[in-house]
PDB file of C-alpha atoms in Angstrom:
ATOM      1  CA  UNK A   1      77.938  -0.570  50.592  1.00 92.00           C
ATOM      2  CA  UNK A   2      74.642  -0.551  48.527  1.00 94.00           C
ATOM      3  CA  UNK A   3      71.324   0.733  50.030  1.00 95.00           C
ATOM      4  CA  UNK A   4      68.127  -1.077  48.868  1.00 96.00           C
ATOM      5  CA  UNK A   5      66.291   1.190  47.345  1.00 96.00           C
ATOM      6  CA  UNK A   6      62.433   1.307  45.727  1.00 96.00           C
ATOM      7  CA  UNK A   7      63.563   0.187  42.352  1.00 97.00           C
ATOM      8  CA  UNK A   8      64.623  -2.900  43.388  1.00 97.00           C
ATOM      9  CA  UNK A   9      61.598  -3.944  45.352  1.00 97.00           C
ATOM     10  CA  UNK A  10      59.885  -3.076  42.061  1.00 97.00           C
ATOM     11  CA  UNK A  11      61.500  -5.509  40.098  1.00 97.00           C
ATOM     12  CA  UNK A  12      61.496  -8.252  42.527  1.00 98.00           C
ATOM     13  CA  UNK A  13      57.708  -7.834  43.815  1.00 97.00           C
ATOM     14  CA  UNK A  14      55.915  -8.350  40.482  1.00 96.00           C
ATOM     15  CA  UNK A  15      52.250  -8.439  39.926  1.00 95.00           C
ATOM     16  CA  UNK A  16      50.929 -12.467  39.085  1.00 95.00           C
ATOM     17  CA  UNK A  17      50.852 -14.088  35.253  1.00 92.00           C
ATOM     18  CA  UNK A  18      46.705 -14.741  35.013  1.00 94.00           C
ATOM     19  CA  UNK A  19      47.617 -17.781  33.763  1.00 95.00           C
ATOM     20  CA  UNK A  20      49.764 -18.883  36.607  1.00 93.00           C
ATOM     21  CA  UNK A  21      49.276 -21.386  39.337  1.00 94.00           C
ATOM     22  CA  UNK A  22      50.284 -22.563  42.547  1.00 93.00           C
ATOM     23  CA  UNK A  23      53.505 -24.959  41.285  1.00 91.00           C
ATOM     24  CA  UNK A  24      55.197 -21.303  39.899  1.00 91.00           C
ATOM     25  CA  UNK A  25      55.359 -20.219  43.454  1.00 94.00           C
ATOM     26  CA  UNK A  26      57.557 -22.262  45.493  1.00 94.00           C
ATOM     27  CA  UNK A  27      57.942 -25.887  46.919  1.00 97.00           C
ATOM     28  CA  UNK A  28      59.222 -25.114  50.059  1.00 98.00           C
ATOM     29  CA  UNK A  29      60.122 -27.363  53.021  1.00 98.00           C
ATOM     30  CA  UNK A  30      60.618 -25.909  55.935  1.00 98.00           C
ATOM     31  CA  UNK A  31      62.101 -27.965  58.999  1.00 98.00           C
ATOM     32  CA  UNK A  32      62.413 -27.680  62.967  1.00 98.00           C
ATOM     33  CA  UNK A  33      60.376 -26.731  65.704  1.00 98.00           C
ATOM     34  CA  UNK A  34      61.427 -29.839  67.640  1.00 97.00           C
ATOM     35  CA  UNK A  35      60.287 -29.334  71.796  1.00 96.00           C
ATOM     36  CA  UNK A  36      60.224 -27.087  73.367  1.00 96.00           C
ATOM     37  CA  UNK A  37      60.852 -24.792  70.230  1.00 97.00           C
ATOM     38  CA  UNK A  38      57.913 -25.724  68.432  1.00 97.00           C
ATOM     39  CA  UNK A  39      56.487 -21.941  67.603  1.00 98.00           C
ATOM     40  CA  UNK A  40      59.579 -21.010  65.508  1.00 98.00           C
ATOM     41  CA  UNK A  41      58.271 -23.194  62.913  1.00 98.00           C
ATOM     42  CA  UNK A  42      55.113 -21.923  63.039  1.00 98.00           C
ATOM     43  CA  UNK A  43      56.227 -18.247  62.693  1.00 98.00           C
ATOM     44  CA  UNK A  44      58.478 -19.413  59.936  1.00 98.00           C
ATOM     45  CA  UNK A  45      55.803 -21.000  58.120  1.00 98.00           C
ATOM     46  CA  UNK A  46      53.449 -18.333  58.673  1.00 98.00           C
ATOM     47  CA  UNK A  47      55.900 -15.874  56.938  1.00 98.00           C
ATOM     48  CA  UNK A  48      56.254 -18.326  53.810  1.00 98.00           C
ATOM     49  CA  UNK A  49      52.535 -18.773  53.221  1.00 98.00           C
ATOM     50  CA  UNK A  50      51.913 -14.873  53.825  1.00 98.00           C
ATOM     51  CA  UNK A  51      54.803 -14.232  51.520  1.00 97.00           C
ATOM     52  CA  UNK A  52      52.794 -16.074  48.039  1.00 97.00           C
ATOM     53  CA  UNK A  53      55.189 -19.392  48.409  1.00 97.00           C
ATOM     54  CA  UNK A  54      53.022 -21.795  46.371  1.00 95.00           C
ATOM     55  CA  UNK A  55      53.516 -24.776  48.261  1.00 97.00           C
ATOM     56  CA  UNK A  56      54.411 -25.054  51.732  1.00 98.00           C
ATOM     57  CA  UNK A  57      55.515 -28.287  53.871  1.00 98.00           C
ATOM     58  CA  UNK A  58      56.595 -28.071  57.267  1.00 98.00           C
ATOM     59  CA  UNK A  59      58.293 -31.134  59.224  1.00 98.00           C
ATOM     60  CA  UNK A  60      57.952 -30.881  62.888  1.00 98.00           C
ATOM     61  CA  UNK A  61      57.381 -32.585  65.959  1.00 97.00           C
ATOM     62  CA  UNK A  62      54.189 -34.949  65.630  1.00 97.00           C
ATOM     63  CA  UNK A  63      53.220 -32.962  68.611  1.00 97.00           C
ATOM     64  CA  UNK A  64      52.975 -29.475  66.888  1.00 97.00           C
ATOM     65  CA  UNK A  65      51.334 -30.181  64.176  1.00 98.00           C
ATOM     66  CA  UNK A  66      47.663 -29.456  65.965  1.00 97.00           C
ATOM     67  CA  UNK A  67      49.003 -25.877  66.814  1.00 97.00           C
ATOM     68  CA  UNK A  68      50.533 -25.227  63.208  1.00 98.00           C
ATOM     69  CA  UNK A  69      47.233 -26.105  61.674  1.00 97.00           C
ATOM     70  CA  UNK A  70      45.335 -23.876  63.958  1.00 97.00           C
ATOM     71  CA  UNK A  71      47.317 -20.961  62.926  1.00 95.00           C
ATOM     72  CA  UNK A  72      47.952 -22.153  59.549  1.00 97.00           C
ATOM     73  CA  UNK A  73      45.823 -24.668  57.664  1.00 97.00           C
ATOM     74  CA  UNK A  74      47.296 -23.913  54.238  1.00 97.00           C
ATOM     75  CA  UNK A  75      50.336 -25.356  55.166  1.00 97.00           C
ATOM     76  CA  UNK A  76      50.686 -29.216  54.805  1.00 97.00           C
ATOM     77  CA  UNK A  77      52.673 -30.820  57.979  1.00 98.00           C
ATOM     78  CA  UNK A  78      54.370 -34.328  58.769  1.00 98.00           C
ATOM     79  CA  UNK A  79      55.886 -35.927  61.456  1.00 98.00           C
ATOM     80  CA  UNK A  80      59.897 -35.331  61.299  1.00 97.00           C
ATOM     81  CA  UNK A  81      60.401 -38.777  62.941  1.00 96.00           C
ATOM     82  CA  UNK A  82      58.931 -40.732  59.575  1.00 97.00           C
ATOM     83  CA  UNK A  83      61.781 -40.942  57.673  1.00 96.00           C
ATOM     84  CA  UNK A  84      59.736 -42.216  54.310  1.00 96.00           C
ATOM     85  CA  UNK A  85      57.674 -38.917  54.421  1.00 97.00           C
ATOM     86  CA  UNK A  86      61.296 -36.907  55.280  1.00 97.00           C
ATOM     87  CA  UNK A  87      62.965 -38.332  52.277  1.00 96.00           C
ATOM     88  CA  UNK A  88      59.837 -37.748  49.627  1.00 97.00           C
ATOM     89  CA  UNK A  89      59.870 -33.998  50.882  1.00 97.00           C
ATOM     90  CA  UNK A  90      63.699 -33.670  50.887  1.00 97.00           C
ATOM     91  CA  UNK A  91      63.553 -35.232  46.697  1.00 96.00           C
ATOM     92  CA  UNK A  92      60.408 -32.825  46.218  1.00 96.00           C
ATOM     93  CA  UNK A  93      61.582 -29.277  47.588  1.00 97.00           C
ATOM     94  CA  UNK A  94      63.047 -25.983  45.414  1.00 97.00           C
ATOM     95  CA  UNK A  95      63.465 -24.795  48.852  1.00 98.00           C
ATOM     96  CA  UNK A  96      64.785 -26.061  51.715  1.00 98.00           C
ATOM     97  CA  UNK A  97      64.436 -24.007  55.227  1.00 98.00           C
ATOM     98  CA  UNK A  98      66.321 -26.046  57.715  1.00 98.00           C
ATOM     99  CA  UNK A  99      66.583 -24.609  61.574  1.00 98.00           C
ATOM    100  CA  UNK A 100      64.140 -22.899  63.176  1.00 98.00           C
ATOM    101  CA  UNK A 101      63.360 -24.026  66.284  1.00 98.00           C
ATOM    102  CA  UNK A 102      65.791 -27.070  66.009  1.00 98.00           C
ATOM    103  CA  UNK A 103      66.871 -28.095  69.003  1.00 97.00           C
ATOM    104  CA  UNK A 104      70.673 -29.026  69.180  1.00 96.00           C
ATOM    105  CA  UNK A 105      70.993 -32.784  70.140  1.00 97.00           C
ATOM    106  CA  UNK A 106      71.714 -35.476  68.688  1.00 97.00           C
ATOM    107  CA  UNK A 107      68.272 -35.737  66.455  1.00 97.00           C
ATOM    108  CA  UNK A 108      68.880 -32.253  65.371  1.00 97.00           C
ATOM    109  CA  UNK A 109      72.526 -33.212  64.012  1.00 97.00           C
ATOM    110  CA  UNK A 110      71.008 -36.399  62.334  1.00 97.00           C
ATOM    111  CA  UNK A 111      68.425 -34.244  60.402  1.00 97.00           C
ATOM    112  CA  UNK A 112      70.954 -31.842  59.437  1.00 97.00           C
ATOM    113  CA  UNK A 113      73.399 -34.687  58.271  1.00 96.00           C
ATOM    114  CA  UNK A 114      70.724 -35.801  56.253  1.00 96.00           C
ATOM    115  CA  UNK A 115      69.221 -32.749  54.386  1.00 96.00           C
ATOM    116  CA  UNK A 116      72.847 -32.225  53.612  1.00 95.00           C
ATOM    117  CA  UNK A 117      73.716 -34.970  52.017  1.00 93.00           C
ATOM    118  CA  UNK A 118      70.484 -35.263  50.085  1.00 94.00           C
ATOM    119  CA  UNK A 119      70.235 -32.422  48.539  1.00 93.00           C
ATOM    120  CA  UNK A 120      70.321 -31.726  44.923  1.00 91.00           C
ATOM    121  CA  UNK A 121      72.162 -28.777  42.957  1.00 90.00           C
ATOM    122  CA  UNK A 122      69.139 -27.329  41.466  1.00 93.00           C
ATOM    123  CA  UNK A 123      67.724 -26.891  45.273  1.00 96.00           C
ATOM    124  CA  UNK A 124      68.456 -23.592  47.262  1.00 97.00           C
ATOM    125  CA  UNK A 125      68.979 -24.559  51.111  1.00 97.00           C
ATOM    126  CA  UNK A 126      68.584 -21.899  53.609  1.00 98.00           C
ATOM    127  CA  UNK A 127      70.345 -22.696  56.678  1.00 98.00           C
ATOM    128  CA  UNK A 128      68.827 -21.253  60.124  1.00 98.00           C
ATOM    129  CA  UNK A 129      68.567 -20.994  63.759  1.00 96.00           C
ATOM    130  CA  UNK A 130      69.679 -24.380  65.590  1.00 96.00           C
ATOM    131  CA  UNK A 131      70.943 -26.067  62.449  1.00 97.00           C
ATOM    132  CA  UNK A 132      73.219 -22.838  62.092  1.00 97.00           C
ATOM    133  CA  UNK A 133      74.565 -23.801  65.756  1.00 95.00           C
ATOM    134  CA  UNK A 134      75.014 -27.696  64.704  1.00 96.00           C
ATOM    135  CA  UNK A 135      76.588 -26.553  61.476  1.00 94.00           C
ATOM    136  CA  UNK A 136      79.054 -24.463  63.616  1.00 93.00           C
ATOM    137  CA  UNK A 137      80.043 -27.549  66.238  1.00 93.00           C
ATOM    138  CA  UNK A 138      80.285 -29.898  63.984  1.00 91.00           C
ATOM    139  CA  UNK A 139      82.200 -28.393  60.945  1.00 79.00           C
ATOM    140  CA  UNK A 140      80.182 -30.060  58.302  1.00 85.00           C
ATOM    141  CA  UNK A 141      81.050 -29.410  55.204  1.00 85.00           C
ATOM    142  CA  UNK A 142      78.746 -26.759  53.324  1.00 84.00           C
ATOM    143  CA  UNK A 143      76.859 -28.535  50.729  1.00 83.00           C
ATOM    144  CA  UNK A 144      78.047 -27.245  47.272  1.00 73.00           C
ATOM    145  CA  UNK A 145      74.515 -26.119  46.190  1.00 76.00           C
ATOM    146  CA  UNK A 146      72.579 -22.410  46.428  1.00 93.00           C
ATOM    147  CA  UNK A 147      73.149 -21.748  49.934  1.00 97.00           C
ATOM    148  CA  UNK A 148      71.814 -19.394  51.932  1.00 98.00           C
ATOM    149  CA  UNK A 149      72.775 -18.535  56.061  1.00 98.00           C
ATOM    150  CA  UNK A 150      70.772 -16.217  58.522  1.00 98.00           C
ATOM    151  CA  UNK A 151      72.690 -16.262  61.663  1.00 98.00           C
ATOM    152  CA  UNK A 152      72.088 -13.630  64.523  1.00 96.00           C
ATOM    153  CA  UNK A 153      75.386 -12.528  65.842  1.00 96.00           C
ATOM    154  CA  UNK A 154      76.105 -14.951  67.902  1.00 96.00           C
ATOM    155  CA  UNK A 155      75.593 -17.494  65.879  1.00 96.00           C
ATOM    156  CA  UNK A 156      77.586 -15.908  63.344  1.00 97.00           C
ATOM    157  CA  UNK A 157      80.499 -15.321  65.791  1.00 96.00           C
ATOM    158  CA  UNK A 158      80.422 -19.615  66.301  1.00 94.00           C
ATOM    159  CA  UNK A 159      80.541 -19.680  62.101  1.00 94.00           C
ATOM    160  CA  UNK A 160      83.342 -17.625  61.457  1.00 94.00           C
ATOM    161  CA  UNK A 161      85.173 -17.307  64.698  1.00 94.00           C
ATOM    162  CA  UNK A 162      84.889 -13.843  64.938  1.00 96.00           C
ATOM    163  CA  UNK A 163      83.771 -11.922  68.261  1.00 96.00           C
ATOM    164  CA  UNK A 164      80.818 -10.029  68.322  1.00 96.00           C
ATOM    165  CA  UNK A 165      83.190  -6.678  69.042  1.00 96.00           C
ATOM    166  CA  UNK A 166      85.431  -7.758  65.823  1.00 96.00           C
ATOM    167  CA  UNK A 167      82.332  -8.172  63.154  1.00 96.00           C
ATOM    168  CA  UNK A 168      83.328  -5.599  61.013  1.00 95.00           C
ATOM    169  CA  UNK A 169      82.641  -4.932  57.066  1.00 94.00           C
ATOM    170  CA  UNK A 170      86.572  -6.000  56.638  1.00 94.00           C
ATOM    171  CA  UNK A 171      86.248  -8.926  58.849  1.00 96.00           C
ATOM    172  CA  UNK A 172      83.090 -10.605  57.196  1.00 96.00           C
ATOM    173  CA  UNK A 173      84.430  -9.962  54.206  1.00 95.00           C
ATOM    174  CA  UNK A 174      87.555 -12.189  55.044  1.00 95.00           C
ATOM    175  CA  UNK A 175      85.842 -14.979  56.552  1.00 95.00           C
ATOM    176  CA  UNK A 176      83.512 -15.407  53.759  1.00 95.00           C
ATOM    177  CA  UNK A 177      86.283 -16.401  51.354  1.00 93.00           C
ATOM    178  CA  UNK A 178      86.332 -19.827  53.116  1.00 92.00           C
ATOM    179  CA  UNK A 179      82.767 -20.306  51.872  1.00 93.00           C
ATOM    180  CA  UNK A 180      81.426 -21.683  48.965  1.00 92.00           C
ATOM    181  CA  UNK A 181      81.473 -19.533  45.826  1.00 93.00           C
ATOM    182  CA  UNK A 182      77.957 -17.636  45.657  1.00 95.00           C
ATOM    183  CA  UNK A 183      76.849 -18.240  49.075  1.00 96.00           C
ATOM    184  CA  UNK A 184      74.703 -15.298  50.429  1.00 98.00           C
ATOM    185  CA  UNK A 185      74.984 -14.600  54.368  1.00 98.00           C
ATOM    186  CA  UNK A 186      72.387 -12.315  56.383  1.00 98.00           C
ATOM    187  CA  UNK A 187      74.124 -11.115  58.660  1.00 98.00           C
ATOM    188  CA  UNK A 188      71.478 -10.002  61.243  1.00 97.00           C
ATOM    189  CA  UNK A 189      72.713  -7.148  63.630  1.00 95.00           C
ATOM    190  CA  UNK A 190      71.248  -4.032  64.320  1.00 92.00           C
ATOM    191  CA  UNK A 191      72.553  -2.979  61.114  1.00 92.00           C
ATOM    192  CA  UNK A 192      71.976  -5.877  59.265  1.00 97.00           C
ATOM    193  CA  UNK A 193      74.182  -6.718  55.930  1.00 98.00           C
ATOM    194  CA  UNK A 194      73.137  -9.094  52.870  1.00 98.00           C
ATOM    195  CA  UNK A 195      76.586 -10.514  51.391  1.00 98.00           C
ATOM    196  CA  UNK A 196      76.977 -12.857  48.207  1.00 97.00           C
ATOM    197  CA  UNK A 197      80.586 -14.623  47.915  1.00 96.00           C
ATOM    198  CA  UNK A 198      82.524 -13.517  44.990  1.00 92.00           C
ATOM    199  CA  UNK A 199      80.613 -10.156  45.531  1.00 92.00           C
ATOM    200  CA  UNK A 200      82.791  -7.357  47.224  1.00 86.00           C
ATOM    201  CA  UNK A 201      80.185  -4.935  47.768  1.00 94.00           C
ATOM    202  CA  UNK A 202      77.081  -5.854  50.301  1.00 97.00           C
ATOM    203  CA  UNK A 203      73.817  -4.492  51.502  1.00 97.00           C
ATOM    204  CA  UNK A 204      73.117  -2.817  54.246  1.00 97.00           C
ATOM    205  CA  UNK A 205      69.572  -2.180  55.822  1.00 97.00           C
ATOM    206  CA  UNK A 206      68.825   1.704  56.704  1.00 96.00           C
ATOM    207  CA  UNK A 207      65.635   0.391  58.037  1.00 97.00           C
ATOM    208  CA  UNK A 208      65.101  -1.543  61.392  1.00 96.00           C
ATOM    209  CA  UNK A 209      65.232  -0.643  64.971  1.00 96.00           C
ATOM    210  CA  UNK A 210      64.958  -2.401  68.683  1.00 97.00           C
ATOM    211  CA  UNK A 211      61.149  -2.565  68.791  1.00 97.00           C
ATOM    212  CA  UNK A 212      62.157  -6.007  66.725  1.00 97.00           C
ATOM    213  CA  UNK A 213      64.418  -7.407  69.525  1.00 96.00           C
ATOM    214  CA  UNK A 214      61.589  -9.901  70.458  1.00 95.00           C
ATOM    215  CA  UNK A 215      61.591 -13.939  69.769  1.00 95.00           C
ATOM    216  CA  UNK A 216      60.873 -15.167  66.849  1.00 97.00           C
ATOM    217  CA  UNK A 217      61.708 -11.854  64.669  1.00 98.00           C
ATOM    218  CA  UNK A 218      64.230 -14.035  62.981  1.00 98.00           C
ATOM    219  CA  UNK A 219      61.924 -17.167  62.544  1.00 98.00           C
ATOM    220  CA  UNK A 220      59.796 -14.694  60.208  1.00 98.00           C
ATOM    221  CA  UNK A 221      62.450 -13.522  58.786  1.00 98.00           C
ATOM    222  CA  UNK A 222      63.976 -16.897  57.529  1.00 98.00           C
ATOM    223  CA  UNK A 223      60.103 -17.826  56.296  1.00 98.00           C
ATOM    224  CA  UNK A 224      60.054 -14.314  54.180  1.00 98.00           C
ATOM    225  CA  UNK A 225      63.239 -15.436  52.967  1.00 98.00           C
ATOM    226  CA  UNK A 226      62.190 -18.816  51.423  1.00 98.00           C
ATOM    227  CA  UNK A 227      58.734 -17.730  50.121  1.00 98.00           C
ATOM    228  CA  UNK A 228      60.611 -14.897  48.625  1.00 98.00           C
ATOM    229  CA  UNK A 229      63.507 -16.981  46.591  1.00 98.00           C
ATOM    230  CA  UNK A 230      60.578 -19.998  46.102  1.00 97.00           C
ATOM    231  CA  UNK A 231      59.159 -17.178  43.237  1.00 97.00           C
ATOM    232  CA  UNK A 232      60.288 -13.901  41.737  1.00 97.00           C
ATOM    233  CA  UNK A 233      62.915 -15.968  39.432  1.00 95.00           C
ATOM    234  CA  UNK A 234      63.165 -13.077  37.214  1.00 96.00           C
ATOM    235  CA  UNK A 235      65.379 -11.331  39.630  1.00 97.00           C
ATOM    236  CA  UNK A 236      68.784 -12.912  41.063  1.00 97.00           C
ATOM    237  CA  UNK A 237      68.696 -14.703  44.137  1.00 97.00           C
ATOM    238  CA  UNK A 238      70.787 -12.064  45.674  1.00 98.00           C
ATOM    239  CA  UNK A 239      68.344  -9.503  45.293  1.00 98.00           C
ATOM    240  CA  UNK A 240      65.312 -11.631  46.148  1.00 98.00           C
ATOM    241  CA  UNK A 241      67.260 -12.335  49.509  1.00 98.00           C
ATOM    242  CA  UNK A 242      67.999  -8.581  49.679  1.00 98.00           C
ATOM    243  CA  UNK A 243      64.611  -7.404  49.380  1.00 98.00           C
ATOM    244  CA  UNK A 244      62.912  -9.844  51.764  1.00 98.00           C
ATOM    245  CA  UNK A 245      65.443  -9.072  54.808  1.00 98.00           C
ATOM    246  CA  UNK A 246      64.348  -5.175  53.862  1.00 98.00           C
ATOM    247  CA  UNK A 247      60.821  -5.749  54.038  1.00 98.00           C
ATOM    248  CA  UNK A 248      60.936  -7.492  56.981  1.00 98.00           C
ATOM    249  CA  UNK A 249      62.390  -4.516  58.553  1.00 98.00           C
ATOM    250  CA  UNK A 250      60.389  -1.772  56.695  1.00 98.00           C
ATOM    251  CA  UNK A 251      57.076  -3.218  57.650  1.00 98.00           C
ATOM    252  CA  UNK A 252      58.329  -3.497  61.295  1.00 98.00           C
ATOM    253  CA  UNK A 253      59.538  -0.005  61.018  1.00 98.00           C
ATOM    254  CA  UNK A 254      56.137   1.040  59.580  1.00 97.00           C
ATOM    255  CA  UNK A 255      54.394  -0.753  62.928  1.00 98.00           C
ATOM    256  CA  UNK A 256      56.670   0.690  65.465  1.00 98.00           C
ATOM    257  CA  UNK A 257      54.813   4.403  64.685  1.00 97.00           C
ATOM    258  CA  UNK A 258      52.062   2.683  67.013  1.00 97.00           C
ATOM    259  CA  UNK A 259      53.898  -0.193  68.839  1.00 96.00           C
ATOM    260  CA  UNK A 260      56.157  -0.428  71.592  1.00 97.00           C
ATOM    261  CA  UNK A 261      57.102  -4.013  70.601  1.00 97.00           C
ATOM    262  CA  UNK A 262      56.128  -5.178  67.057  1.00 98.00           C
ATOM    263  CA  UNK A 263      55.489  -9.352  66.825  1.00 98.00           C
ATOM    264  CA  UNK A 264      56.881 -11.086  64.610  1.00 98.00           C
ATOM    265  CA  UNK A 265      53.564 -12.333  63.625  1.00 97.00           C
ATOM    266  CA  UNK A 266      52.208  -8.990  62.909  1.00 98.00           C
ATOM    267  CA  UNK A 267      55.052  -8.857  60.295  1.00 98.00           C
ATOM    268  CA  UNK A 268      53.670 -11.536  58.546  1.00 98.00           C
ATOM    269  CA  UNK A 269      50.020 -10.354  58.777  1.00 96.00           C
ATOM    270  CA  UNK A 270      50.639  -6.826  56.921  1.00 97.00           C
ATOM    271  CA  UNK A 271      53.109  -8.812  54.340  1.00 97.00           C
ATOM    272  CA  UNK A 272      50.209  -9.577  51.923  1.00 95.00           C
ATOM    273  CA  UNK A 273      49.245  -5.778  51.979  1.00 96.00           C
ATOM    274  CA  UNK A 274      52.757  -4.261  51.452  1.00 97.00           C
ATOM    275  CA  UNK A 275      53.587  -6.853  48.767  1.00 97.00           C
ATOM    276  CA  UNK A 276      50.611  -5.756  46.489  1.00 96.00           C
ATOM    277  CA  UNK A 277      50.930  -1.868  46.733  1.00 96.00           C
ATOM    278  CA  UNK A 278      54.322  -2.346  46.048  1.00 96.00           C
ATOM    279  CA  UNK A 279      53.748  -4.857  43.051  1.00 95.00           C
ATOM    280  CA  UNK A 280      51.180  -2.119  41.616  1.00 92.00           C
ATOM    281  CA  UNK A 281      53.960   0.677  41.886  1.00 83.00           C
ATOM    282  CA  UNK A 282      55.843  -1.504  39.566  1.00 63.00           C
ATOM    283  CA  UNK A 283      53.285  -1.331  36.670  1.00 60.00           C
TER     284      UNK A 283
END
């Protein structure tokens, strides 16, 4: 077991080239949200944006899009029902966020079906919420490029066929030799672990605690996650994965001195903050 430690957030959180721009940062797509999950989205793409990613698209329900802008107007937004718009995004993206907030029916299998079998090798796909649960029914097969899964778990428990009781270090470890070769799993528990396959040792958080059991806490999450492997490409995407899942925590940590309950949106709000003293450290 490895512990995430300052160093590390050091060399992933790096302070900004002057002569950089926005297309260094990230292309990200993020999809889901479909009714009546439409916030999940919305906390995902909040956590992108508030994160640096350079460019962020979200595909939603027409529907949401008013509410999405009102929280978020540096996010672009299309309708997930116009398939030409889908399909320019899907050929456009580094990053793919597919899940949050999907509902599982049969347009939620469709869209999954579909960002699987377009996607490109040179894209990283992080796979989340209800497309985790349509992954698990429907025993698609994982798509052979950077892959990335976030289940709760519960969700993991449909993945791997392990009970919740059963999720040990030794039993993880196990299942994940059925996945593809350098696919990273979050493994989201109250004691959350970061895996890569073909890696045997893992990370696991020493930050965290039950002020985050609240909804959308892993919506956030999965939007850190993407903004974070959208930029930092001088560090792996192991550790880029590794260092988002423990700021998410340590910032929540940091709240719950004053909080009962910390939001996942506050998260998201003190990101910006905690990213730059941490990026000045590194200096």
């Amino acid at each position: 077991m490895r512990v995430i430690e300052q160093a590390l957030l050091e060399k992933v959180i790096i302070e900004r080239s002057r002569t950089s721009h926005k297309g260094n940062y990230g292309r990200l797509l993020l999809l889901g949200g479909t009714y009546p999950y439409g916030g999940a989205i919305i906390m995902a793409a909040l956590a992108a944006v508030k994160s640096g990613a350079g460019l962020v698209t979200v595909g939603t329900d027409r529907e949401n899009i008013p509410a999405l802008h009102s929280h978020l107007p540096e996010a672009m937004a299309f309708s997930l029902q116009d398939q030409q718009l889908l399909q320019e995004q899907l050929e456009k993206a580094e990053v793919v966020l597919l899940g949050p907030g999907l509902r599982d029916d049969v347009f939620g299998e469709d869209l999954v079906k579909q960002v699987f079998a377009s996607l490109r090798q040179n894209q990283i796909l992080i796979v989340d919420g209800g497309a985790l649960t349509i992954l698990a029914r429907t025993s698609l097969s994982f798509p052979s490029n950077q892959l990335i899964l976030t289940p709760h778990q519960k969700e993991w428990e449909k993945l791997s066929g392990i009970a919740i009781e059963n999720q040990s270090e030794a039993a993880t470890a196990s299942a994940l030799t059925s996945f593809p070769q350098g696919t990273i799993l979050v493994e989201k528990s109250s004691a959350t672990r970061i895996w890569q396959v073909g890696q045997s040792d893992y990370y696991q958080l020493q930050v965290g605690g039950p002020y985050q059991a609240t909804g959308g806490m892993g919506d956030t999450l999965a939007g850190m996650i993407a903004g974070f492997v959208g930029q930092f490409r001088q560090a792996s995407l192991y550790e880029r994965v590794a260092v988002a899942t423990h700021l998410h925590s340590a910032i929540a940590q940091e709240l719950s001195q004053e909080h009962y309950v910390v939001l996942p949106t506050e998260i998201s709000s003190h990101l910006l903050k905690i990213m730059k003293k941490i990026s000045q450290k590194g200096t």
